[in-house]
């Protein structure tokens, strides 16, 4: 038997290595070009400004690994943050109870979508598109106007700074994000649920024949995604201190492209959460570069993200070709 | 040790699919501690019966009892919980997971809320060791050959505690003799422990080697259940196909005619073609009007040699000469343009297009060869499809059935038809008869020889030596990724070939 060769490990983690490398290179390049870019606080700001995106992207990573898709995240973030605002401001519900209710609602909507997809065999693209319209509609059912949040608890959380390494600081949202990412890594790699998600993405029919709980797991993936959307919505409410039906527009596409840039192929079956985090952060760098530059139109973010996404999809194709090539030239020996 | 305690009893099972009565009023019983073979032609309903037991398909009619209790498994998961462990036809594992994960998934031990991965690896290694397979279990399943994947699937089925019934649907179709031996050892051991085993295969010898009883199905109907030692082989074959097996003498006569022809016209010349880590450089001449057999054990490099010739894999030494042009290597497209076709071994991933119909799957290669602008008229397409459905005895309600609804062996026949339908000048057939019933096997062998008579060059690869020997005018023998001999004329006989494969040429050298 051969030991795991370093080359093989590199091949296994090729796409995630590429993502992290791209992030580091882009950060270094931007630091060299723009004075004041290469500081800890700029990096922390990227985490602060993107924590809700990362939280939602974590949920979507599970969906994509299982070979499915979700388009409702942007609308769900808008709706859940709106719901949080309405509960605390209009109905004066206790803020902690508000958070619990919002998460429960997110879980419920996710479960419903998952059940529709799994048991009625509605293509996920269509079911979640409907979910997206519904969530946007619900926003305006709550209120046509923006609701600003004045609840003291929400304000306190929003403004709290956690100082790290001297002057640099992060927000509570960043802590929440880190907890979500760690919990997700545990779920993905150390539980039966996570294994089953990868198995379904590899081959759903086989997973069923292997006796795995395919239907239950598919529904649970959407439940988890609904919870992530709701947590993202709450952190978004902390970040914005308001709720509005037109907020978080187009987030779903930013999120999906982050997951892809993070090395999870849209065909499912593989991918890592750490990759997703860096996928989001790469977009964060682009936003920051545009801000530092000052003359570039912010639409450049979209253009560059679009190009990067395409590049990564092409790269993943190439990688899987390499992997296949690597396997045909190795023939196994039988012990006598 | 067969005791007569009935473990699993199925009575009056019927299952309909649109246009097909896959099972009609079938009775079947399995005793504790017996190996019960299920036999029948392609499409007879064997896999459907298995899918009914395991809850994949729900029967319209009938009752299943396990140890006297009526059961209604709704999914393979339910069946596993009841103690029914299954290896389905074709490898059904997840290619993206590691070998250890494939074996352990769903049964992992959990420690402090975490999956115990080292335990899973150790367990996987130990289970594979029972089958005498020693591989790196941390590698992705897709890295391994079909036969290793099949062994992994078997190891997974053995992993389930409290198994009462073990079902093996054509587990041996892609295994070599040694691996089959190991599997049988394990089966015999399980049998001693009182486990009931249902074993499906098209290899009659294997059935007579291990089975206690045989149940035969034909066109979804139960023909009978027999004690193996009271059923003569001819009678078994007769009950399977409903007629006497055709005499194979006509085949050797056909081949004799072919061999007698004096002038051979070369189609392709292969010089020192090789690829590091895959195949040692070899020379080969491929002639028109000849069947060239590749012999050797599984994993000896037969398929790899074919892949190098066709250009699926790129050689790093040597040349190929076709149509007076010399190439360093070909590519699948270049090969097709030169009139070369390859019918691949791994039909599940390289062969069928599951959402197209039988007709579309048959004509697709022909259509590509003609270019997309010369559309083959519908009437012609049906003619071609009907011709092959007839001649290869493809069991389908109509040419418009989706191929994924066909039985495993019938899918294989469709792939074969696809390549037989093309106007290629040189056809490589890699394991064309895998999983195909004995009646049709002879038919396919006949077709191969008549294609050569028409002047085509054929390479015929098969693990079943007698089959290669029966069809080939010439044979290349491979061992350990190396060409070790080339035989012609009278030398192409079973004894000679077996000796060389076993390593005689090395003895001669010494
Ligand atoms: N999902 C399906 N839809 C329609 N027809 C089906 C379906 N599954 C099986 N059949 C049909 O049922 C019949 C029995 O198929 P089955 O797979 O049981 O055959 P088998 O005996 O296992 O053959 P093989 O030796 O080729 O594996 C075939 O005619 C097949 O076409
Ligand atoms: Mg079958």
XYZ file of C-alpha atoms in Angstrom, chain A residues 44 47 51 54-55 58 164 170-185 277:
24
model
C -11.214 42.987 9.377
C -15.064 40.348 7.422
C -20.263 38.440 7.506
C -20.542 34.380 4.397
C -23.236 33.045 6.738
C -22.319 28.542 4.180
C -7.920 42.485 18.664
C -14.137 43.321 14.595
C -17.900 43.376 15.160
C -20.138 40.824 16.875
C -21.362 39.817 13.421
C -17.873 38.517 12.680
C -17.997 36.370 15.816
C -21.402 35.007 14.837
C -20.042 34.288 11.362
C -17.047 32.408 12.745
C -19.285 30.311 14.995
C -21.530 29.474 12.024
C -18.540 28.505 9.868
C -17.069 26.261 12.568
C -20.419 24.602 13.227
C -20.828 24.046 9.486
C -17.379 22.483 9.166
C -15.233 31.935 3.066
